[in-house]
Amino acid sequence: MSSPTTLAASSLNAARRSRELSELADGTQVDVLVVGLGATGAGAALDAATRGLTVAAIDSHDLAFGTSRWSSKLIHGGLRYLATGQLDVAHESAVERGILMERTAPHLVRAQPFVLPLTPLVSRGQAALAWAGFRAGDLLRASARTARATLPAPRTLSAVETRHMAAALRPAGLRGGLLSWDGQLTDDARLVTAIARTAAAHGARILTRTRALQLTGSGARVRDELTGEELLIRARTVINAAGVWAGGLVDDIRLRPSRGTHLVLRSEDLGSLTAGMHIPIPGETNRFVLVLPQGDGRVYVGLTDEPVDGDIPDVPEVPETDIGFLLDVLGSALDVTVTRNDVMGAFAGLRPLLDTTGDSARTADISRKHAVLTSPDGVVTVVGGKLTTYRRMAQDAVDAAVTVRNLAAGPSGTATLPLVGAAGPGALAALDAPRRLVRRYGSEAGQIHALGLADPALARPVIPGHPVTGAELRWAVRHEGALDESDILDRRTRIGLVPHDREEAQTAARDALAAEPAELP
């Protein structure tokens, strides 16, 4: 369990934000200014701070406000990239997956089984190709030195075994299935929160609701979105990690955003589901729709890969065409009928893909390899990549920033640095707290559970049918930097993914904000 000193050092709240923003307004210069607090930006803040550099990291909205909260919640081993010949990207993904699962975030990432059902729409040739891919993925696991105990070996399944793991599959013509394993995040936004808090524990100033208006190689003009006041943040070097918005801050950055859409369904609508599913997309050889049980009564179904043109919205809308596409693919394999009325909610994220292929390429074909680019005035921009490789992207961005300004800094140490809440399996199993809290908060679960023991009202679920408690809402405000209702409902918890649930929880979120004192230690 975290000590009080560690908890105080890592805690983010309104009082700390106000204090640190005032220090910067008074002219304090930092070594590194990071713009963007998604996974990569928060990772860059952590990487720089652990090298002994002074850091400020800002975001116009909140932690994980953009792409980092709209993922499939998977920590991929790079199998897809093997299939397209991108061996370097595949190996990097496998290495980073192992780091997250075994060293830095074992409390947030667990092994997830997946079944690929061999339906009549999957030819024997396609099945053989998929099986070869899963075997190659296991070799990739071994090359990344991830333990077999962490990720079991793939194997074939009989039709009976396949339906035992996914009872909703249509039995007619089902030949069996292929079982594989990958990493699944409890919650992508919780990962970003843990990264940011770990950076704060190492001295980084983590400042949400702080919008960059203009970047230069020596700092940025910013606006406090809570007060409207503008100030200049002075920095020796600047890292632009704004994701799909990066091109709006630095000239000559060309991105081709790709929209990935997910549906939110009730678990009961899909029957007993003890594994995720890969459902092949008809007509595609290497693309699947993923069915992802979340353990909270919800299942996510995704995802699409569609190009997005025009202005980049703060929150992408989900078009009905995406919903229809995903429902159609589900219908190709399931024995149950899932209709539009069964969709509780939907969300879409935009991938910040670097445009290097020309206008004719599909976004599905654009490489997920990240790029670090330095502008003439010294701003370092990091784009591309994916959630799994956030740590390596951050390391490369800080390496470039250190080189540009010849800063005195040691090598990156984040590959072995546990994030806030991380602990070994034995320590986590010994915690006197509900398992659901342990899976979301790791070693801090006991402290959240204690809030409920001290006040039974906080131990109760916020709304019927959803497990999040009032204690979690209080914790979000007191220690995780939640400043308003949307921070609490849409990112610290994921209640807001279902509009009806979000509306019902508004009062509880307001109460949590009102319950915390204006000034915290």
XYZ file of C-alpha atoms in Angstrom:
521
model
C 0.000 0.000 0.000
C 1.233 3.496 -0.777
C 2.698 5.394 2.145
C 1.162 8.782 3.101
C 4.273 10.532 1.814
C 4.061 8.830 -1.566
C 0.323 9.488 -1.771
C 0.792 13.177 -0.985
C 3.564 13.512 -3.571
C 1.504 11.862 -6.302
C -1.837 13.476 -5.526
C -3.334 15.804 -8.110
C -6.080 18.213 -7.098
C -7.370 21.748 -7.641
C -5.186 23.255 -4.913
C -1.965 21.786 -6.313
C -2.870 22.910 -9.826
C -3.491 26.485 -8.660
C -0.231 26.617 -6.718
C 1.928 25.261 -9.535
C 0.301 27.415 -12.207
C 1.027 30.481 -10.067
C 4.697 29.487 -9.831
C 4.943 29.382 -13.626
C 3.081 32.671 -13.988
C 5.684 34.255 -11.698
C 8.399 33.380 -14.218
C 9.735 30.015 -13.030
C 11.489 28.356 -15.967
C 11.318 24.596 -16.519
C 13.635 22.372 -18.497
C 10.812 20.695 -20.435
C 7.304 21.826 -21.317
C 5.055 19.022 -22.586
C 1.865 19.915 -24.448
C -0.783 17.198 -24.276
C -1.675 14.856 -21.417
C -2.720 11.716 -23.178
C -0.634 8.598 -22.651
C 2.335 9.855 -24.677
C 2.386 13.352 -23.173
C 2.015 12.084 -19.624
C 4.694 9.505 -20.448
C 7.035 12.235 -21.683
C 6.479 14.208 -18.476
C 7.332 11.113 -16.433
C 10.362 10.235 -18.536
C 11.800 13.744 -18.305
C 11.099 14.130 -14.583
C 12.797 10.827 -13.735
C 15.906 11.983 -15.597
C 16.219 14.878 -13.166
C 14.701 17.542 -15.427
C 12.146 20.084 -14.251
C 8.866 19.586 -16.090
C 5.536 21.254 -16.753
C 2.887 19.342 -18.711
C -0.319 20.999 -19.859
C -3.573 20.047 -21.531
C -6.421 22.255 -22.651
C -8.925 19.794 -21.199
C -8.131 16.861 -18.905
C -5.952 13.798 -18.516
C -6.772 11.288 -21.281
C -9.313 13.667 -22.800
C -8.458 12.758 -26.402
C -7.516 9.521 -28.145
C -6.131 7.823 -25.028
C -9.583 7.204 -23.527
C -11.203 5.886 -26.708
C -9.043 2.816 -27.347
C -10.010 -0.875 -27.306
C -8.385 -1.059 -23.857
C -5.919 -3.581 -25.264
C -2.162 -3.810 -24.875
C -1.311 -5.437 -28.197
C 1.633 -7.684 -28.847
C 2.052 -6.579 -32.454
C 0.505 -9.536 -34.262
C -1.169 -7.331 -36.855
C 2.155 -5.734 -37.692
C 3.819 -9.094 -38.209
C 1.182 -9.862 -40.829
C 2.050 -6.686 -42.747
C 5.811 -7.189 -42.524
C 6.436 -4.391 -39.966
C 8.758 -6.507 -37.840
C 10.271 -3.580 -35.968
C 6.862 -2.237 -34.919
C 5.698 -5.738 -33.950
C 8.756 -6.389 -31.780
C 8.517 -2.954 -30.137
C 4.858 -3.605 -29.309
C 5.649 -6.990 -27.793
C 8.460 -5.539 -25.674
C 6.289 -2.701 -24.387
C 3.428 -5.090 -23.652
C 5.743 -7.161 -21.487
C 7.004 -4.070 -19.656
C 3.458 -3.016 -18.778
C 2.289 -6.486 -17.756
C 5.314 -7.511 -15.702
C 6.976 -4.340 -14.427
C 5.232 -0.988 -14.651
C 1.471 -1.635 -14.507
C 0.673 -5.260 -13.607
C -2.287 -3.988 -11.567
C -3.925 -2.481 -14.667
C -3.003 -4.961 -17.421
C -3.966 -8.629 -17.328
C -3.846 -11.528 -19.758
C -7.040 -11.726 -21.818
C -8.048 -14.848 -23.764
C -9.524 -14.380 -27.240
C -11.450 -16.862 -29.350
C -11.448 -16.688 -33.135
C -14.509 -18.792 -34.085
C -14.095 -20.932 -37.176
C -17.474 -20.182 -38.737
C -18.492 -21.069 -42.307
C -17.312 -17.584 -43.316
C -13.727 -18.499 -42.307
C -12.144 -20.700 -44.953
C -9.669 -23.398 -43.998
C -6.949 -21.376 -45.678
C -7.819 -18.314 -43.599
C -7.886 -20.437 -40.459
C -4.440 -21.839 -41.253
C -3.112 -18.335 -41.835
C -4.584 -17.083 -38.547
C -3.142 -20.066 -36.656
C 0.284 -19.418 -38.153
C -0.066 -15.794 -37.048
C -0.907 -16.762 -33.476
C 2.099 -19.106 -33.353
C 4.299 -16.320 -34.707
C 2.841 -14.002 -32.069
C 3.901 -16.475 -29.400
C 7.438 -16.451 -30.790
C 7.258 -12.668 -30.628
C 6.296 -12.946 -26.951
C 9.337 -15.130 -26.352
C 11.644 -12.750 -28.231
C 10.370 -9.916 -26.021
C 11.205 -12.077 -22.959
C 7.656 -12.017 -21.619
C 7.091 -15.027 -19.381
C 4.850 -17.901 -20.407
C 3.121 -17.503 -17.047
C 2.164 -13.980 -18.104
C 0.774 -14.946 -21.519
C -0.212 -18.599 -22.103
C 0.342 -20.371 -25.407
C -2.257 -20.307 -28.185
C -4.169 -23.514 -28.908
C -6.975 -24.905 -31.005
C -10.473 -25.446 -29.586
C -13.234 -27.882 -30.385
C -16.661 -26.528 -31.294
C -17.907 -27.440 -27.810
C -15.005 -25.626 -26.111
C -15.518 -22.607 -28.346
C -19.191 -22.283 -27.440
C -18.369 -22.857 -23.781
C -16.209 -19.712 -23.884
C -18.631 -17.739 -26.056
C -22.143 -19.149 -25.783
C -23.650 -16.575 -28.151
C -21.875 -18.042 -31.195
C -24.049 -19.674 -33.859
C -23.538 -23.457 -33.618
C -24.491 -24.230 -37.227
C -21.306 -24.876 -39.204
C -18.985 -23.985 -36.309
C -15.823 -26.094 -36.761
C -14.103 -24.986 -33.563
C -11.957 -22.016 -32.668
C -8.473 -20.647 -32.150
C -7.527 -19.452 -28.671
C -4.922 -16.713 -28.270
C -3.892 -14.294 -25.522
C -3.100 -10.600 -25.347
C -2.953 -7.855 -22.736
C -6.117 -6.058 -21.673
C -6.233 -2.814 -19.730
C -8.711 -2.379 -16.947
C -9.157 1.157 -18.309
C -7.017 3.242 -20.646
C -7.902 6.519 -18.915
C -6.842 5.002 -15.588
C -3.470 4.133 -17.114
C -2.971 7.774 -18.144
C -3.980 8.935 -14.664
C -1.422 6.573 -13.116
C 1.316 7.814 -15.469
C 0.518 11.457 -14.717
C 0.434 10.907 -10.971
C 3.744 9.053 -11.092
C 5.219 12.016 -12.973
C 3.810 14.349 -10.317
C 5.434 12.232 -7.600
C 8.765 12.919 -9.336
C 8.147 16.660 -9.349
C 6.393 17.272 -12.679
C 3.764 20.005 -12.719
C 0.638 18.393 -14.229
C -1.713 21.178 -15.337
C -5.055 20.384 -16.906
C -7.449 23.071 -18.257
C -4.372 24.953 -19.519
C -4.544 25.636 -23.243
C -1.466 26.248 -25.420
C -2.164 29.253 -27.631
C 1.257 29.530 -29.253
C 4.385 27.375 -29.097
C 7.994 28.322 -29.627
C 11.211 26.469 -28.922
C 11.519 28.349 -25.621
C 8.051 28.010 -24.186
C 4.405 28.725 -24.812
C 1.749 31.320 -24.335
C -1.100 29.591 -22.541
C -4.533 30.340 -21.122
C -5.939 29.095 -17.850
C -9.306 27.791 -19.033
C -10.784 28.113 -15.526
C -10.048 31.835 -15.116
C -9.390 33.057 -18.669
C -6.027 34.497 -17.623
C -3.090 34.192 -20.032
C 0.524 33.613 -19.065
C 3.870 32.693 -20.572
C 5.477 29.400 -19.575
C 9.236 29.594 -20.038
C 11.023 26.357 -20.953
C 14.386 25.274 -22.285
C 12.717 22.804 -24.633
C 9.155 22.001 -25.733
C 7.557 18.641 -26.629
C 4.372 18.695 -28.683
C 2.428 15.550 -27.770
C -1.010 16.868 -28.689
C -1.993 13.829 -30.757
C -4.487 14.562 -33.517
C -4.234 18.278 -32.665
C -0.424 18.376 -33.007
C -0.559 19.830 -36.517
C -2.450 22.869 -35.245
C 0.453 23.842 -32.998
C 3.423 23.232 -35.312
C 3.589 23.927 -39.045
C 4.343 21.210 -41.612
C 2.975 18.332 -39.498
C 0.633 16.391 -41.800
C -1.678 13.894 -40.139
C -4.353 11.578 -41.499
C -6.659 10.898 -38.547
C -8.472 7.580 -38.537
C -11.695 7.005 -36.611
C -12.075 3.896 -34.478
C -15.623 3.313 -33.211
C -16.802 1.006 -30.411
C -20.276 0.029 -29.266
C -21.238 -0.473 -25.622
C -23.574 -3.442 -25.059
C -24.979 -5.147 -21.971
C -23.138 -8.341 -21.089
C -26.450 -10.157 -20.684
C -27.279 -9.527 -24.352
C -24.334 -11.719 -25.384
C -24.842 -14.478 -22.832
C -21.967 -16.188 -21.060
C -18.700 -14.749 -22.376
C -15.535 -15.907 -20.613
C -13.197 -14.719 -23.379
C -13.005 -11.914 -25.885
C -13.660 -12.690 -29.519
C -11.997 -11.946 -32.846
C -14.765 -11.949 -35.457
C -13.336 -11.796 -39.000
C -14.610 -8.966 -41.187
C -16.055 -10.492 -44.364
C -13.830 -9.765 -47.345
C -10.791 -8.853 -45.222
C -7.857 -11.194 -44.575
C -6.321 -9.492 -41.537
C -9.009 -7.373 -39.900
C -11.373 -8.358 -37.123
C -14.123 -6.893 -35.013
C -13.257 -7.330 -31.344
C -15.770 -8.320 -28.671
C -14.335 -7.225 -25.329
C -15.999 -8.124 -22.000
C -15.290 -5.452 -19.385
C -16.293 -7.174 -16.152
C -18.702 -4.392 -15.166
C -21.814 -5.583 -16.938
C -20.692 -4.076 -20.229
C -19.115 -5.386 -23.421
C -17.318 -3.233 -25.996
C -17.555 -4.129 -29.674
C -15.142 -2.487 -32.110
C -13.498 -1.256 -34.072
C -13.644 0.632 -37.322
C -10.793 2.252 -39.240
C -12.207 5.127 -41.276
C -10.411 8.273 -42.505
C -11.545 11.591 -41.032
C -11.342 14.811 -43.038
C -11.822 18.412 -41.975
C -11.573 20.001 -38.548
C -10.752 17.788 -35.574
C -13.550 17.809 -32.970
C -12.877 17.717 -29.236
C -15.129 14.670 -28.926
C -15.650 12.656 -32.142
C -19.195 11.750 -33.068
C -20.171 8.179 -33.891
C -21.900 7.936 -37.276
C -24.756 5.504 -37.727
C -22.825 3.865 -40.576
C -20.157 2.706 -38.094
C -22.789 1.325 -35.742
C -24.492 -0.538 -38.576
C -21.180 -1.970 -39.795
C -20.254 -3.349 -36.373
C -23.724 -4.822 -35.816
C -23.576 -6.495 -39.243
C -20.248 -8.159 -38.453
C -21.599 -9.332 -35.095
C -24.597 -10.788 -36.880
C -22.354 -12.831 -39.160
C -21.216 -14.998 -36.235
C -23.731 -14.796 -33.388
C -26.807 -16.873 -32.711
C -28.405 -13.971 -30.817
C -29.799 -10.899 -32.536
C -28.244 -7.607 -31.450
C -30.160 -4.597 -32.766
C -29.674 -0.852 -32.710
C -31.944 -0.670 -29.659
C -29.523 -2.892 -27.747
C -26.674 -0.383 -28.107
C -26.379 1.338 -24.712
C -23.727 3.749 -25.902
C -20.945 4.246 -28.439
C -17.625 6.045 -28.559
C -15.068 6.931 -31.208
C -11.406 7.871 -31.044
C -9.141 9.441 -33.649
C -5.728 7.895 -34.272
C -3.014 10.511 -34.992
C -1.466 8.774 -38.009
C 1.423 10.489 -39.763
C 0.638 11.035 -43.456
C 3.526 9.471 -45.352
C 1.670 7.402 -47.929
C -0.231 9.840 -50.126
C -3.947 10.520 -50.339
C -4.897 7.223 -51.983
C -3.937 4.920 -49.100
C -6.533 3.618 -46.653
C -5.907 4.675 -43.075
C -6.014 0.962 -42.195
C -2.864 0.558 -44.312
C -0.877 3.443 -42.782
C 1.947 2.339 -40.499
C 1.431 2.699 -36.736
C 5.143 3.391 -36.303
C 5.647 6.622 -34.402
C 7.756 9.548 -35.538
C 9.666 12.249 -33.660
C 10.071 15.469 -35.644
C 11.945 18.660 -34.706
C 10.836 22.029 -36.096
C 13.321 24.736 -37.125
C 12.812 26.593 -33.838
C 13.372 23.457 -31.786
C 9.878 22.214 -30.908
C 9.910 18.397 -30.746
C 6.700 16.757 -31.998
C 5.846 13.102 -31.437
C 3.022 11.564 -33.498
C 1.777 8.193 -34.723
C 2.231 5.058 -32.662
C -0.395 3.557 -30.404
C -1.318 3.210 -26.762
C 0.807 0.100 -26.176
C 4.010 1.886 -27.189
C 3.365 5.165 -25.347
C 6.413 4.691 -23.080
C 8.852 4.193 -25.952
C 7.338 7.138 -27.823
C 7.813 9.304 -24.751
C 11.398 8.124 -24.301
C 12.262 8.925 -27.919
C 10.651 12.371 -27.659
C 12.605 13.238 -24.513
C 15.821 11.916 -26.081
C 15.267 14.312 -28.998
C 14.430 17.246 -26.726
C 17.530 16.664 -24.604
C 19.687 16.546 -27.740
C 18.170 19.701 -29.280
C 18.994 21.831 -26.222
C 21.978 19.827 -24.958
C 20.333 19.363 -21.566
C 22.115 17.544 -18.770
C 20.007 14.432 -18.301
C 20.554 10.764 -17.683
C 19.146 7.878 -19.716
C 15.505 6.864 -19.531
C 14.600 4.623 -16.618
C 10.856 4.239 -17.169
C 11.081 0.642 -18.419
C 11.595 -0.520 -14.827
C 9.668 2.161 -12.920
C 6.367 0.960 -11.391
C 3.451 3.340 -11.844
C 1.300 4.535 -8.954
C -0.667 1.552 -7.637
C 1.617 -1.094 -9.124
C 2.483 -4.158 -7.040
C 3.230 -7.815 -7.566
C 0.479 -10.442 -7.789
C 1.088 -11.653 -4.232
C 0.868 -8.172 -2.735
C -2.279 -7.374 -4.673
C -3.914 -10.666 -3.693
C -3.219 -9.933 -0.022
C -4.979 -6.567 -0.032
C -8.046 -6.325 2.183
C -10.247 -4.697 -0.452
C -12.816 -5.767 -3.065
C -11.180 -7.362 -6.119
C -12.831 -4.843 -8.428
C -11.084 -1.996 -6.621
C -7.767 -3.855 -6.727
C -8.070 -4.268 -10.503
C -8.654 -0.530 -10.937
C -6.465 1.017 -8.226
C -3.872 -1.606 -7.385
C -2.115 -1.012 -4.061
C -4.282 2.040 -3.351
C -7.491 -0.045 -3.288
C -7.314 -0.438 0.485
C -7.350 3.319 1.013
C -10.411 3.740 -1.196
C -12.122 0.848 0.557
C -11.338 2.541 3.887
C -13.287 5.628 2.797
C -16.354 3.409 2.459
C -15.743 1.755 5.824
C -15.563 5.184 7.482
C -18.738 6.377 5.734
C -21.076 3.579 4.579
C -22.812 5.983 2.206
C -19.590 6.122 0.188
C -19.409 2.331 -0.041
C -22.656 2.113 -2.000
C -22.805 2.154 -5.815
C -23.409 5.606 -7.223
C -26.221 4.345 -9.468
C -28.122 1.061 -9.660
C -26.549 -1.535 -11.917
C -23.071 0.008 -11.997
C -20.329 -0.908 -9.494
C -18.611 2.498 -9.067
C -18.960 3.778 -5.494
C -19.075 7.205 -3.924
C -15.618 6.591 -2.426
C -14.153 6.365 -5.937
C -15.676 9.721 -6.835
C -14.177 11.324 -3.724
C -10.787 9.759 -4.510
C -10.923 11.154 -8.055
C -11.312 14.710 -6.737
C -8.896 14.424 -3.834
C -6.026 12.546 -5.509
C -6.581 12.149 -9.260
C -6.999 15.742 -10.432
C -10.722 15.655 -11.305
C -11.915 19.245 -11.503
C -15.500 18.879 -12.675
C -18.296 16.374 -13.247
C -17.079 15.319 -16.692
C -13.604 14.518 -15.336
C -15.192 12.234 -12.748
C -17.826 10.530 -14.889
C -16.110 10.349 -18.274
C -12.475 9.645 -17.408
C -11.737 8.743 -13.752
C -14.702 6.375 -13.915
C -16.389 5.349 -17.168
C -19.968 5.829 -16.053
C -20.408 8.424 -18.805
C -20.031 5.920 -21.645
C -23.749 5.212 -21.250
C -25.728 8.483 -21.503
C -28.530 7.303 -19.217
C -26.064 6.274 -16.506
C -24.218 9.561 -16.850
C -27.371 11.559 -16.227
C -28.260 9.489 -13.160
C -24.767 9.974 -11.673
C -24.563 13.764 -12.073
C -25.795 14.511 -8.564
C -23.271 12.150 -6.983
C -20.453 13.765 -8.977
C -21.521 17.238 -7.841
C -21.638 16.041 -4.244
C -18.109 14.624 -4.522
C -16.782 17.946 -5.804
C -18.571 19.907 -3.093
C -17.355 17.604 -0.321
C -13.657 18.371 -0.832
C -12.140 21.446 0.841
C -10.843 24.251 -1.359
C -7.304 23.788 -0.048
C -5.780 20.343 0.359
C -2.350 19.442 1.767
